[in-house]
PDB file of C-alpha atoms in Angstrom:
ATOM      1  CA  MET A 324      22.590 -25.903  -0.282  1.00  0.00           C
ATOM      2  CA  ALA A 325      22.236 -22.234   0.628  1.00  0.00           C
ATOM      3  CA  THR A 326      19.507 -20.234  -1.082  1.00  0.00           C
ATOM      4  CA  SER A 327      18.863 -16.446  -1.224  1.00  0.00           C
ATOM      5  CA  LEU A 328      16.924 -14.646   1.454  1.00  0.00           C
ATOM      6  CA  LEU A 329      14.333 -13.782  -1.220  1.00  0.00           C
ATOM      7  CA  SER A 330      13.789 -17.438  -2.186  1.00  0.00           C
ATOM      8  CA  GLN A 331      13.334 -18.408   1.431  1.00  0.00           C
ATOM      9  CA  LEU A 332      11.021 -15.449   2.078  1.00  0.00           C
ATOM     10  CA  LYS A 333       8.765 -16.505  -0.837  1.00  0.00           C
ATOM     11  CA  GLU A 334       8.288 -19.879   0.860  1.00  0.00           C
ATOM     12  CA  MET A 335       6.615 -18.347   3.939  1.00  0.00           C
ATOM     13  CA  THR A 336       5.305 -14.949   2.805  1.00  0.00           C
ATOM     14  CA  THR A 337       3.599 -13.704  -0.389  1.00  0.00           C
ATOM     15  CA  VAL A 338       6.184 -11.276  -1.900  1.00  0.00           C
ATOM     16  CA  VAL A 339       4.747  -8.148  -3.476  1.00  0.00           C
ATOM     17  CA  ALA A 340       6.666  -5.661  -5.661  1.00  0.00           C
ATOM     18  CA  ASP A 341       6.280  -2.073  -4.501  1.00  0.00           C
ATOM     19  CA  THR A 342       6.912  -0.421  -7.870  1.00  0.00           C
ATOM     20  CA  GLY A 343       5.635   0.531 -11.262  1.00  0.00           C
ATOM     21  CA  ASP A 344       8.887  -0.569 -12.886  1.00  0.00           C
ATOM     22  CA  LEU A 345       7.960  -3.416 -15.292  1.00  0.00           C
ATOM     23  CA  GLU A 346      11.523  -4.662 -15.627  1.00  0.00           C
ATOM     24  CA  ALA A 347      11.912  -5.027 -11.865  1.00  0.00           C
ATOM     25  CA  ILE A 348       8.659  -6.987 -11.749  1.00  0.00           C
ATOM     26  CA  ARG A 349       9.824  -9.305 -14.559  1.00  0.00           C
ATOM     27  CA  ARG A 350      13.133  -9.853 -12.712  1.00  0.00           C
ATOM     28  CA  PHE A 351      11.832 -10.644  -9.279  1.00  0.00           C
ATOM     29  CA  GLN A 352       8.567 -12.394 -10.213  1.00  0.00           C
ATOM     30  CA  PRO A 353       6.446 -11.268  -7.288  1.00  0.00           C
ATOM     31  CA  GLU A 354       2.945 -12.619  -6.648  1.00  0.00           C
ATOM     32  CA  ASP A 355       1.356  -9.146  -6.533  1.00  0.00           C
ATOM     33  CA  ALA A 356       2.280  -5.544  -7.197  1.00  0.00           C
ATOM     34  CA  THR A 357       1.397  -2.325  -5.525  1.00  0.00           C
ATOM     35  CA  THR A 358       1.480   1.255  -6.801  1.00  0.00           C
ATOM     36  CA  ASN A 359       0.776   4.605  -5.276  1.00  0.00           C
ATOM     37  CA  PRO A 360       0.865   8.234  -6.604  1.00  0.00           C
ATOM     38  CA  SER A 361       4.626   8.506  -6.035  1.00  0.00           C
ATOM     39  CA  LEU A 362       5.390   5.275  -7.837  1.00  0.00           C
ATOM     40  CA  ILE A 363       3.064   6.146 -10.705  1.00  0.00           C
ATOM     41  CA  LEU A 364       4.892   9.456 -11.089  1.00  0.00           C
ATOM     42  CA  GLN A 365       8.223   7.612 -11.219  1.00  0.00           C
ATOM     43  CA  ALA A 366       6.943   5.246 -13.839  1.00  0.00           C
ATOM     44  CA  ALA A 367       5.364   8.084 -15.844  1.00  0.00           C
ATOM     45  CA  GLN A 368       8.734   9.899 -16.021  1.00  0.00           C
ATOM     46  CA  GLN A 369      10.412   7.001 -17.829  1.00  0.00           C
ATOM     47  CA  GLU A 370      11.372   8.158 -21.293  1.00  0.00           C
ATOM     48  CA  GLU A 371       9.978   5.041 -22.978  1.00  0.00           C
ATOM     49  CA  ARG A 372       6.504   5.899 -21.688  1.00  0.00           C
ATOM     50  CA  ARG A 373       6.508   9.484 -22.939  1.00  0.00           C
ATOM     51  CA  ALA A 374       4.664   8.891 -26.242  1.00  0.00           C
ATOM     52  CA  ARG A 375       2.013   6.704 -24.563  1.00  0.00           C
ATOM     53  CA  LEU A 376       1.510   9.333 -21.838  1.00  0.00           C
ATOM     54  CA  ALA A 377       1.134  12.097 -24.392  1.00  0.00           C
ATOM     55  CA  SER A 378      -1.546  10.056 -26.196  1.00  0.00           C
ATOM     56  CA  ILE A 379      -3.438   9.456 -22.932  1.00  0.00           C
ATOM     57  CA  ALA A 380      -3.153  13.137 -21.911  1.00  0.00           C
ATOM     58  CA  LYS A 381      -4.584  14.307 -25.234  1.00  0.00           C
ATOM     59  CA  GLU A 382      -7.439  11.817 -25.186  1.00  0.00           C
ATOM     60  CA  SER A 383      -8.511  12.702 -21.591  1.00  0.00           C
ATOM     61  CA  THR A 384     -11.343  15.022 -20.778  1.00  0.00           C
ATOM     62  CA  ASP A 385      -9.376  16.726 -17.949  1.00  0.00           C
ATOM     63  CA  LEU A 386      -6.400  16.195 -15.727  1.00  0.00           C
ATOM     64  CA  ASP A 387      -8.312  14.129 -13.195  1.00  0.00           C
ATOM     65  CA  ASP A 388      -9.366  11.783 -16.034  1.00  0.00           C
ATOM     66  CA  ALA A 389      -5.766  11.726 -17.402  1.00  0.00           C
ATOM     67  CA  VAL A 390      -4.334  10.727 -13.948  1.00  0.00           C
ATOM     68  CA  ASP A 391      -6.745   7.831 -13.629  1.00  0.00           C
ATOM     69  CA  ARG A 392      -6.111   6.697 -17.182  1.00  0.00           C
ATOM     70  CA  VAL A 393      -2.364   6.652 -16.582  1.00  0.00           C
ATOM     71  CA  ALA A 394      -2.694   4.682 -13.334  1.00  0.00           C
ATOM     72  CA  VAL A 395      -4.951   2.077 -14.971  1.00  0.00           C
ATOM     73  CA  ASP A 396      -2.768   1.885 -18.046  1.00  0.00           C
ATOM     74  CA  ILE A 397       0.285   1.098 -15.960  1.00  0.00           C
ATOM     75  CA  GLY A 398      -1.691  -1.181 -13.693  1.00  0.00           C
ATOM     76  CA  SER A 399      -3.046  -3.165 -16.601  1.00  0.00           C
ATOM     77  CA  GLU A 400       0.539  -3.693 -17.915  1.00  0.00           C
ATOM     78  CA  ILE A 401       1.570  -4.898 -14.486  1.00  0.00           C
ATOM     79  CA  SER A 402      -1.406  -7.248 -14.329  1.00  0.00           C
ATOM     80  CA  LYS A 403       0.117  -9.221 -17.232  1.00  0.00           C
ATOM     81  CA  LEU A 404       3.252  -9.808 -15.256  1.00  0.00           C
ATOM     82  CA  VAL A 405       1.906 -10.915 -11.859  1.00  0.00           C
ATOM     83  CA  PRO A 406      -0.627 -13.653 -11.161  1.00  0.00           C
ATOM     84  CA  GLY A 407      -2.220 -11.973  -8.174  1.00  0.00           C
ATOM     85  CA  TYR A 408      -3.439  -8.511  -7.149  1.00  0.00           C
ATOM     86  CA  VAL A 409      -2.498  -5.154  -8.559  1.00  0.00           C
ATOM     87  CA  SER A 410      -3.159  -2.240  -6.174  1.00  0.00           C
ATOM     88  CA  THR A 411      -4.274   1.129  -7.628  1.00  0.00           C
ATOM     89  CA  GLU A 412      -4.836   4.118  -5.392  1.00  0.00           C
ATOM     90  CA  VAL A 413      -7.645   6.678  -5.427  1.00  0.00           C
ATOM     91  CA  SER A 414      -6.656  10.333  -5.398  1.00  0.00           C
ATOM     92  CA  ALA A 415      -5.270  11.522  -2.035  1.00  0.00           C
ATOM     93  CA  ARG A 416      -7.657  14.511  -2.489  1.00  0.00           C
ATOM     94  CA  LEU A 417     -10.485  12.179  -1.628  1.00  0.00           C
ATOM     95  CA  SER A 418      -9.011  10.940   1.676  1.00  0.00           C
ATOM     96  CA  PHE A 419     -11.776  12.603   3.715  1.00  0.00           C
ATOM     97  CA  ASP A 420     -14.663  12.071   1.296  1.00  0.00           C
ATOM     98  CA  LYS A 421     -16.377   8.713   1.630  1.00  0.00           C
ATOM     99  CA  GLU A 422     -18.890   9.074  -1.196  1.00  0.00           C
ATOM    100  CA  ALA A 423     -16.348  10.461  -3.706  1.00  0.00           C
ATOM    101  CA  THR A 424     -13.956   7.643  -2.808  1.00  0.00           C
ATOM    102  CA  ILE A 425     -16.614   5.053  -3.518  1.00  0.00           C
ATOM    103  CA  ALA A 426     -17.476   6.645  -6.848  1.00  0.00           C
ATOM    104  CA  LYS A 427     -13.793   6.853  -7.854  1.00  0.00           C
ATOM    105  CA  ALA A 428     -13.255   3.171  -6.950  1.00  0.00           C
ATOM    106  CA  HIS A 429     -16.112   2.089  -9.170  1.00  0.00           C
ATOM    107  CA  SER A 430     -14.750   4.284 -11.976  1.00  0.00           C
ATOM    108  CA  LEU A 431     -11.284   2.706 -11.679  1.00  0.00           C
ATOM    109  CA  ILE A 432     -12.742  -0.845 -11.774  1.00  0.00           C
ATOM    110  CA  GLU A 433     -14.744   0.113 -14.901  1.00  0.00           C
ATOM    111  CA  ARG A 434     -11.553   1.480 -16.523  1.00  0.00           C
ATOM    112  CA  TYR A 435      -9.766  -1.789 -15.762  1.00  0.00           C
ATOM    113  CA  ALA A 436     -12.614  -3.773 -17.316  1.00  0.00           C
ATOM    114  CA  GLU A 437     -11.995  -1.852 -20.536  1.00  0.00           C
ATOM    115  CA  TYR A 438      -8.467  -3.382 -20.565  1.00  0.00           C
ATOM    116  CA  GLY A 439      -9.878  -6.866 -19.827  1.00  0.00           C
ATOM    117  CA  VAL A 440      -8.781  -6.893 -16.207  1.00  0.00           C
ATOM    118  CA  GLY A 441     -11.519  -8.138 -13.840  1.00  0.00           C
ATOM    119  CA  PRO A 442     -12.308  -6.798 -10.370  1.00  0.00           C
ATOM    120  CA  GLU A 443     -10.931  -9.957  -8.726  1.00  0.00           C
ATOM    121  CA  ARG A 444      -7.439  -8.826  -9.792  1.00  0.00           C
ATOM    122  CA  ILE A 445      -7.578  -5.326  -8.398  1.00  0.00           C
ATOM    123  CA  LEU A 446      -7.201  -3.903  -4.928  1.00  0.00           C
ATOM    124  CA  ILE A 447      -8.431  -0.286  -4.677  1.00  0.00           C
ATOM    125  CA  LYS A 448      -6.129   1.591  -2.284  1.00  0.00           C
ATOM    126  CA  MET A 449      -7.175   4.422  -0.052  1.00  0.00           C
ATOM    127  CA  ALA A 450      -5.772   6.122   3.053  1.00  0.00           C
ATOM    128  CA  SER A 451      -6.790   4.661   6.395  1.00  0.00           C
ATOM    129  CA  THR A 452      -8.757   7.702   7.410  1.00  0.00           C
ATOM    130  CA  TRP A 453     -12.194   7.128   9.069  1.00  0.00           C
ATOM    131  CA  GLU A 454     -13.807   8.129   5.781  1.00  0.00           C
ATOM    132  CA  GLY A 455     -11.543   5.881   3.774  1.00  0.00           C
ATOM    133  CA  ILE A 456     -12.306   2.905   6.047  1.00  0.00           C
ATOM    134  CA  GLN A 457     -16.049   3.460   5.755  1.00  0.00           C
ATOM    135  CA  ALA A 458     -15.770   3.802   1.987  1.00  0.00           C
ATOM    136  CA  ALA A 459     -13.963   0.486   1.996  1.00  0.00           C
ATOM    137  CA  HIS A 460     -16.786  -1.050   3.989  1.00  0.00           C
ATOM    138  CA  GLN A 461     -19.255  -0.194   1.270  1.00  0.00           C
ATOM    139  CA  LEU A 462     -16.934  -1.169  -1.525  1.00  0.00           C
ATOM    140  CA  GLU A 463     -16.352  -4.628  -0.077  1.00  0.00           C
ATOM    141  CA  ARG A 464     -20.100  -5.079   0.013  1.00  0.00           C
ATOM    142  CA  ASP A 465     -20.165  -3.958  -3.664  1.00  0.00           C
ATOM    143  CA  GLY A 466     -17.662  -6.719  -4.538  1.00  0.00           C
ATOM    144  CA  ILE A 467     -14.673  -4.401  -4.854  1.00  0.00           C
ATOM    145  CA  ARG A 468     -11.634  -5.477  -2.870  1.00  0.00           C
ATOM    146  CA  THR A 469      -9.717  -2.849  -0.992  1.00  0.00           C
ATOM    147  CA  ASN A 470      -6.211  -2.106   0.351  1.00  0.00           C
ATOM    148  CA  LEU A 471      -6.098   0.386   3.205  1.00  0.00           C
ATOM    149  CA  THR A 472      -2.767   2.216   3.107  1.00  0.00           C
ATOM    150  CA  LEU A 473      -1.004   4.855   5.124  1.00  0.00           C
ATOM    151  CA  LEU A 474      -1.718   2.765   8.200  1.00  0.00           C
ATOM    152  CA  PHE A 475       0.433   3.671  11.245  1.00  0.00           C
ATOM    153  CA  GLY A 476      -1.717   3.099  14.328  1.00  0.00           C
ATOM    154  CA  PHE A 477      -3.490   0.191  15.965  1.00  0.00           C
ATOM    155  CA  ALA A 478      -6.828   1.967  15.837  1.00  0.00           C
ATOM    156  CA  GLN A 479      -6.609   2.133  12.051  1.00  0.00           C
ATOM    157  CA  ALA A 480      -5.897  -1.588  11.917  1.00  0.00           C
ATOM    158  CA  GLN A 481      -8.745  -2.428  14.257  1.00  0.00           C
ATOM    159  CA  ALA A 482     -11.235  -0.302  12.334  1.00  0.00           C
ATOM    160  CA  CYS A 483     -10.155  -1.926   9.057  1.00  0.00           C
ATOM    161  CA  ALA A 484     -10.720  -5.382  10.583  1.00  0.00           C
ATOM    162  CA  ASP A 485     -14.098  -4.268  11.852  1.00  0.00           C
ATOM    163  CA  VAL A 486     -15.420  -3.585   8.356  1.00  0.00           C
ATOM    164  CA  GLY A 487     -13.778  -6.560   6.638  1.00  0.00           C
ATOM    165  CA  VAL A 488     -11.328  -4.873   4.280  1.00  0.00           C
ATOM    166  CA  THR A 489      -9.377  -7.311   2.073  1.00  0.00           C
ATOM    167  CA  LEU A 490      -5.908  -6.069   2.961  1.00  0.00           C
ATOM    168  CA  ILE A 491      -4.080  -3.521   5.048  1.00  0.00           C
ATOM    169  CA  SER A 492      -0.644  -1.931   4.380  1.00  0.00           C
ATOM    170  CA  PRO A 493       0.876  -0.948   7.758  1.00  0.00           C
ATOM    171  CA  PHE A 494       3.950   1.183   7.074  1.00  0.00           C
ATOM    172  CA  VAL A 495       7.104   0.026   8.769  1.00  0.00           C
ATOM    173  CA  GLY A 496       9.843   2.463   7.647  1.00  0.00           C
ATOM    174  CA  ARG A 497       7.897   5.664   8.154  1.00  0.00           C
ATOM    175  CA  ILE A 498       7.161   4.690  11.742  1.00  0.00           C
ATOM    176  CA  LEU A 499      10.900   4.095  12.230  1.00  0.00           C
ATOM    177  CA  ASP A 500      11.639   7.503  10.657  1.00  0.00           C
ATOM    178  CA  TRP A 501       9.338   9.230  13.190  1.00  0.00           C
ATOM    179  CA  HIS A 502      10.949   7.568  16.146  1.00  0.00           C
ATOM    180  CA  LYS A 503      14.536   8.045  14.956  1.00  0.00           C
ATOM    181  CA  ALA A 504      13.860  11.752  14.474  1.00  0.00           C
ATOM    182  CA  ARG A 505      12.985  12.000  18.138  1.00  0.00           C
ATOM    183  CA  GLN A 506      15.505   9.475  19.537  1.00  0.00           C
ATOM    184  CA  PRO A 507      18.476   9.587  17.105  1.00  0.00           C
ATOM    185  CA  ASP A 508      20.773   7.653  19.471  1.00  0.00           C
ATOM    186  CA  ALA A 509      18.369   4.792  20.240  1.00  0.00           C
ATOM    187  CA  ASP A 510      18.889   1.226  19.000  1.00  0.00           C
ATOM    188  CA  PHE A 511      16.043   0.403  16.670  1.00  0.00           C
ATOM    189  CA  SER A 512      17.602  -2.599  14.990  1.00  0.00           C
ATOM    190  CA  GLY A 513      15.821  -5.922  14.367  1.00  0.00           C
ATOM    191  CA  ALA A 514      12.943  -6.668  16.666  1.00  0.00           C
ATOM    192  CA  GLN A 515      13.445  -3.318  18.426  1.00  0.00           C
ATOM    193  CA  ASP A 516      12.302  -1.461  15.379  1.00  0.00           C
ATOM    194  CA  PRO A 517       8.997   0.267  16.310  1.00  0.00           C
ATOM    195  CA  GLY A 518       7.621  -0.281  12.816  1.00  0.00           C
ATOM    196  CA  VAL A 519       8.315  -4.020  13.067  1.00  0.00           C
ATOM    197  CA  GLN A 520       6.697  -4.086  16.526  1.00  0.00           C
ATOM    198  CA  SER A 521       3.628  -2.306  15.115  1.00  0.00           C
ATOM    199  CA  VAL A 522       3.047  -4.859  12.329  1.00  0.00           C
ATOM    200  CA  LYS A 523       3.803  -7.773  14.633  1.00  0.00           C
ATOM    201  CA  GLY A 524       1.180  -6.520  17.101  1.00  0.00           C
ATOM    202  CA  ILE A 525      -1.388  -6.053  14.353  1.00  0.00           C
ATOM    203  CA  TYR A 526      -0.657  -9.500  12.855  1.00  0.00           C
ATOM    204  CA  GLU A 527      -1.058 -11.217  16.246  1.00  0.00           C
ATOM    205  CA  TYR A 528      -4.294  -9.309  16.930  1.00  0.00           C
ATOM    206  CA  TYR A 529      -5.794 -10.303  13.618  1.00  0.00           C
ATOM    207  CA  LYS A 530      -4.803 -13.988  13.902  1.00  0.00           C
ATOM    208  CA  GLY A 531      -5.776 -14.120  17.570  1.00  0.00           C
ATOM    209  CA  HIS A 532      -9.286 -12.866  16.895  1.00  0.00           C
ATOM    210  CA  GLY A 533      -9.868 -14.708  13.598  1.00  0.00           C
ATOM    211  CA  TYR A 534      -9.993 -11.678  11.263  1.00  0.00           C
ATOM    212  CA  PRO A 535      -9.463 -12.697   7.632  1.00  0.00           C
ATOM    213  CA  THR A 536      -8.028  -9.264   6.572  1.00  0.00           C
ATOM    214  CA  ILE A 537      -4.558  -9.739   5.002  1.00  0.00           C
ATOM    215  CA  VAL A 538      -1.612  -8.026   6.753  1.00  0.00           C
ATOM    216  CA  MET A 539       0.893  -6.674   4.200  1.00  0.00           C
ATOM    217  CA  GLY A 540       3.873  -4.869   5.739  1.00  0.00           C
ATOM    218  CA  ALA A 541       5.052  -1.935   3.589  1.00  0.00           C
ATOM    219  CA  SER A 542       7.541   0.961   3.472  1.00  0.00           C
ATOM    220  CA  PHE A 543      10.769  -0.796   4.416  1.00  0.00           C
ATOM    221  CA  ARG A 544      14.001   1.046   5.087  1.00  0.00           C
ATOM    222  CA  ASN A 545      16.342  -1.994   5.233  1.00  0.00           C
ATOM    223  CA  ILE A 546      16.263  -5.761   4.811  1.00  0.00           C
ATOM    224  CA  GLY A 547      16.521  -6.193   8.596  1.00  0.00           C
ATOM    225  CA  GLU A 548      12.941  -5.022   8.883  1.00  0.00           C
ATOM    226  CA  ILE A 549      11.865  -7.535   6.292  1.00  0.00           C
ATOM    227  CA  GLN A 550      13.790 -10.394   7.946  1.00  0.00           C
ATOM    228  CA  ALA A 551      12.121  -9.479  11.277  1.00  0.00           C
ATOM    229  CA  LEU A 552       8.710  -9.934   9.647  1.00  0.00           C
ATOM    230  CA  ALA A 553       9.363 -13.095   7.741  1.00  0.00           C
ATOM    231  CA  GLY A 554       6.143 -15.151   7.799  1.00  0.00           C
ATOM    232  CA  CYS A 555       3.805 -12.114   7.618  1.00  0.00           C
ATOM    233  CA  ASP A 556       0.906 -12.707   5.193  1.00  0.00           C
ATOM    234  CA  ARG A 557       2.406 -10.412   2.561  1.00  0.00           C
ATOM    235  CA  LEU A 558       5.335  -7.895   2.362  1.00  0.00           C
ATOM    236  CA  THR A 559       5.509  -5.305  -0.380  1.00  0.00           C
ATOM    237  CA  ILE A 560       9.142  -4.481  -1.095  1.00  0.00           C
ATOM    238  CA  SER A 561      10.973  -2.038  -3.371  1.00  0.00           C
ATOM    239  CA  PRO A 562      13.179  -3.258  -6.235  1.00  0.00           C
ATOM    240  CA  ALA A 563      16.332  -2.152  -4.456  1.00  0.00           C
ATOM    241  CA  LEU A 564      15.559  -4.225  -1.378  1.00  0.00           C
ATOM    242  CA  LEU A 565      14.318  -7.174  -3.476  1.00  0.00           C
ATOM    243  CA  LYS A 566      17.714  -7.120  -5.246  1.00  0.00           C
ATOM    244  CA  GLU A 567      19.547  -7.085  -1.899  1.00  0.00           C
ATOM    245  CA  LEU A 568      17.490  -9.995  -0.609  1.00  0.00           C
ATOM    246  CA  ASP A 569      18.143 -11.869  -3.818  1.00  0.00           C
ATOM    247  CA  GLU A 570      21.906 -11.462  -3.547  1.00  0.00           C
ATOM    248  CA  ILE A 571      22.352 -12.629   0.009  1.00  0.00           C
ATOM    249  CA  GLU A 572      22.587 -16.330   0.922  1.00  0.00           C
ATOM    250  CA  ALA A 573      21.912 -16.907   4.588  1.00  0.00           C
ATOM    251  CA  ASP A 574      19.378 -18.618   6.793  1.00  0.00           C
ATOM    252  CA  LEU A 575      16.072 -16.831   7.160  1.00  0.00           C
ATOM    253  CA  PRO A 576      14.149 -18.004  10.249  1.00  0.00           C
ATOM    254  CA  ARG A 577      10.395 -17.569  10.325  1.00  0.00           C
ATOM    255  CA  GLN A 578       9.333 -14.817  12.760  1.00  0.00           C
ATOM    256  CA  LEU A 579       5.540 -14.702  12.406  1.00  0.00           C
ATOM    257  CA  SER A 580       3.227 -17.720  12.241  1.00  0.00           C
ATOM    258  CA  PRO A 581      -0.567 -17.765  11.942  1.00  0.00           C
ATOM    259  CA  LEU A 582      -2.084 -19.343  15.065  1.00  0.00           C
ATOM    260  CA  GLY A 583      -5.706 -20.343  15.458  1.00  0.00           C
ATOM    261  CA  ALA A 584      -8.140 -17.704  16.793  1.00  0.00           C
ATOM    262  CA  SER A 585      -7.998 -17.606  20.628  1.00  0.00           C
ATOM    263  CA  SER A 586     -10.868 -15.218  21.102  1.00  0.00           C
ATOM    264  CA  SER A 587     -13.837 -13.795  19.146  1.00  0.00           C
ATOM    265  CA  PRO A 588     -13.729 -10.483  17.294  1.00  0.00           C
ATOM    266  CA  GLN A 589     -13.973  -7.455  19.540  1.00  0.00           C
ATOM    267  CA  GLU A 590     -16.725  -4.862  19.514  1.00  0.00           C
ATOM    268  CA  ALA A 591     -16.331  -2.500  16.538  1.00  0.00           C
ATOM    269  CA  LEU A 592     -14.847   0.936  17.072  1.00  0.00           C
ATOM    270  CA  THR A 593     -17.250   3.868  16.831  1.00  0.00           C
ATOM    271  CA  GLN A 594     -16.162   7.004  14.984  1.00  0.00           C
ATOM    272  CA  ALA A 595     -15.662   8.705  18.296  1.00  0.00           C
ATOM    273  CA  ASP A 596     -13.497   5.799  19.541  1.00  0.00           C
ATOM    274  CA  PHE A 597     -11.404   5.871  16.432  1.00  0.00           C
ATOM    275  CA  ARG A 598     -10.834   9.637  16.431  1.00  0.00           C
ATOM    276  CA  TRP A 599      -9.970   9.635  20.065  1.00  0.00           C
ATOM    277  CA  ALA A 600      -7.484   6.785  19.657  1.00  0.00           C
ATOM    278  CA  MET A 601      -5.835   8.584  16.727  1.00  0.00           C
ATOM    279  CA  ASN A 602      -5.733  11.803  18.767  1.00  0.00           C
ATOM    280  CA  GLU A 603      -3.826   9.953  21.481  1.00  0.00           C
ATOM    281  CA  ASP A 604      -1.374   8.424  18.987  1.00  0.00           C
ATOM    282  CA  GLU A 605       0.853  11.372  18.009  1.00  0.00           C
ATOM    283  CA  MET A 606       2.980   9.251  15.580  1.00  0.00           C
ATOM    284  CA  ALA A 607      -0.005   7.836  13.670  1.00  0.00           C
ATOM    285  CA  THR A 608      -1.684  11.243  13.402  1.00  0.00           C
ATOM    286  CA  ASP A 609       1.550  12.916  12.164  1.00  0.00           C
ATOM    287  CA  LYS A 610       2.452  10.205   9.663  1.00  0.00           C
ATOM    288  CA  LEU A 611      -1.029   9.786   8.200  1.00  0.00           C
ATOM    289  CA  ALA A 612      -1.334  13.524   7.545  1.00  0.00           C
ATOM    290  CA  GLU A 613       2.212  13.752   6.171  1.00  0.00           C
ATOM    291  CA  GLY A 614       1.570  10.699   3.928  1.00  0.00           C
ATOM    292  CA  ILE A 615      -1.548  12.195   2.402  1.00  0.00           C
ATOM    293  CA  ARG A 616       0.284  15.465   1.735  1.00  0.00           C
ATOM    294  CA  LYS A 617       3.201  13.719   0.117  1.00  0.00           C
ATOM    295  CA  PHE A 618       1.025  11.549  -2.161  1.00  0.00           C
ATOM    296  CA  MET A 619      -0.910  14.621  -3.164  1.00  0.00           C
ATOM    297  CA  ALA A 620       2.284  16.552  -3.905  1.00  0.00           C
ATOM    298  CA  ASP A 621       3.399  13.776  -6.262  1.00  0.00           C
ATOM    299  CA  GLN A 622      -0.047  13.625  -7.911  1.00  0.00           C
ATOM    300  CA  ARG A 623       0.174  17.361  -8.544  1.00  0.00           C
ATOM    301  CA  LYS A 624       3.622  16.786 -10.244  1.00  0.00           C
ATOM    302  CA  LEU A 625       1.996  14.124 -12.404  1.00  0.00           C
ATOM    303  CA  GLU A 626      -0.805  16.512 -13.262  1.00  0.00           C
ATOM    304  CA  GLU A 627       1.745  19.130 -14.311  1.00  0.00           C
ATOM    305  CA  LEU A 628       3.515  16.613 -16.472  1.00  0.00           C
ATOM    306  CA  LEU A 629       0.273  15.506 -18.123  1.00  0.00           C
ATOM    307  CA  SER A 630      -0.789  19.091 -18.632  1.00  0.00           C
ATOM    308  CA  THR A 631       2.436  19.877 -20.469  1.00  0.00           C
ATOM    309  CA  LEU A 632       1.962  16.802 -22.664  1.00  0.00           C
ATOM    310  CA  ARG A 633      -1.641  17.796 -23.429  1.00  0.00           C
ATOM    311  CA  LYS A 634      -0.447  21.124 -24.764  1.00  0.00           C
ATOM    312  CA  GLY A 635       2.517  19.602 -26.640  1.00  0.00           C
TER     313      GLY A 635
END
């Protein structure tokens, strides 16, 4: 008897909802959920949240405090709907500030504790800059689990594995976007998708060297990318693509399988190694910088909304 692509995917990959939409989470019943500044902004603009947002805005000491309160308020609601992790992101403003990122992460964990959500349920997200990765190193030592996002290049993935982060979010669709903009007539379907190839390479490197860090593909443009990564540790998927997967009945072959480690972990990248590798990777450098700017732009929009509500 045929089953949906989504049902089959859940049998080989942990499915994560990439949304702050509670109704979508209830419908698709993912294991985990991820948020980011753009998704928090979308959730905050829902009319049914307006009164709650106004209350939070007026109780906050400043806009930075209000943004964190909103993120944790939405995250705590999500935590009641999923059995696994909820990812909450530190401000993109802190992408190049290790110590401030560490302090913000501890603050977010403390806020979650006020809602009765323990640190074992939360992944603190930060951009995969050198500073973000080093902050994650300290946070993991402090017992705070991390999700390194805006990951586009192999050097970022290697550095994350070096310091033992809990999970990485390599972006598939944005890598595809970059290549399509430069080669609009090229065939990037299926396994030829450069974003798919990037995640597959990272996955095989991690499994081959015995790294425990979870690989969670993110930022999908179509279900073909998801099908090409069936079997990855985790995939975080938007409600629209979850719906499409749920409505199609077809065979879904496994594409990625964890194999035993074939070699020992490699020597850790130095900061100079990391920065040189990123300098050599034009796509990763472009997309990391662009991603930080976009997240910050959406955070500013959320701050403007909260500022208006505080005055209202």
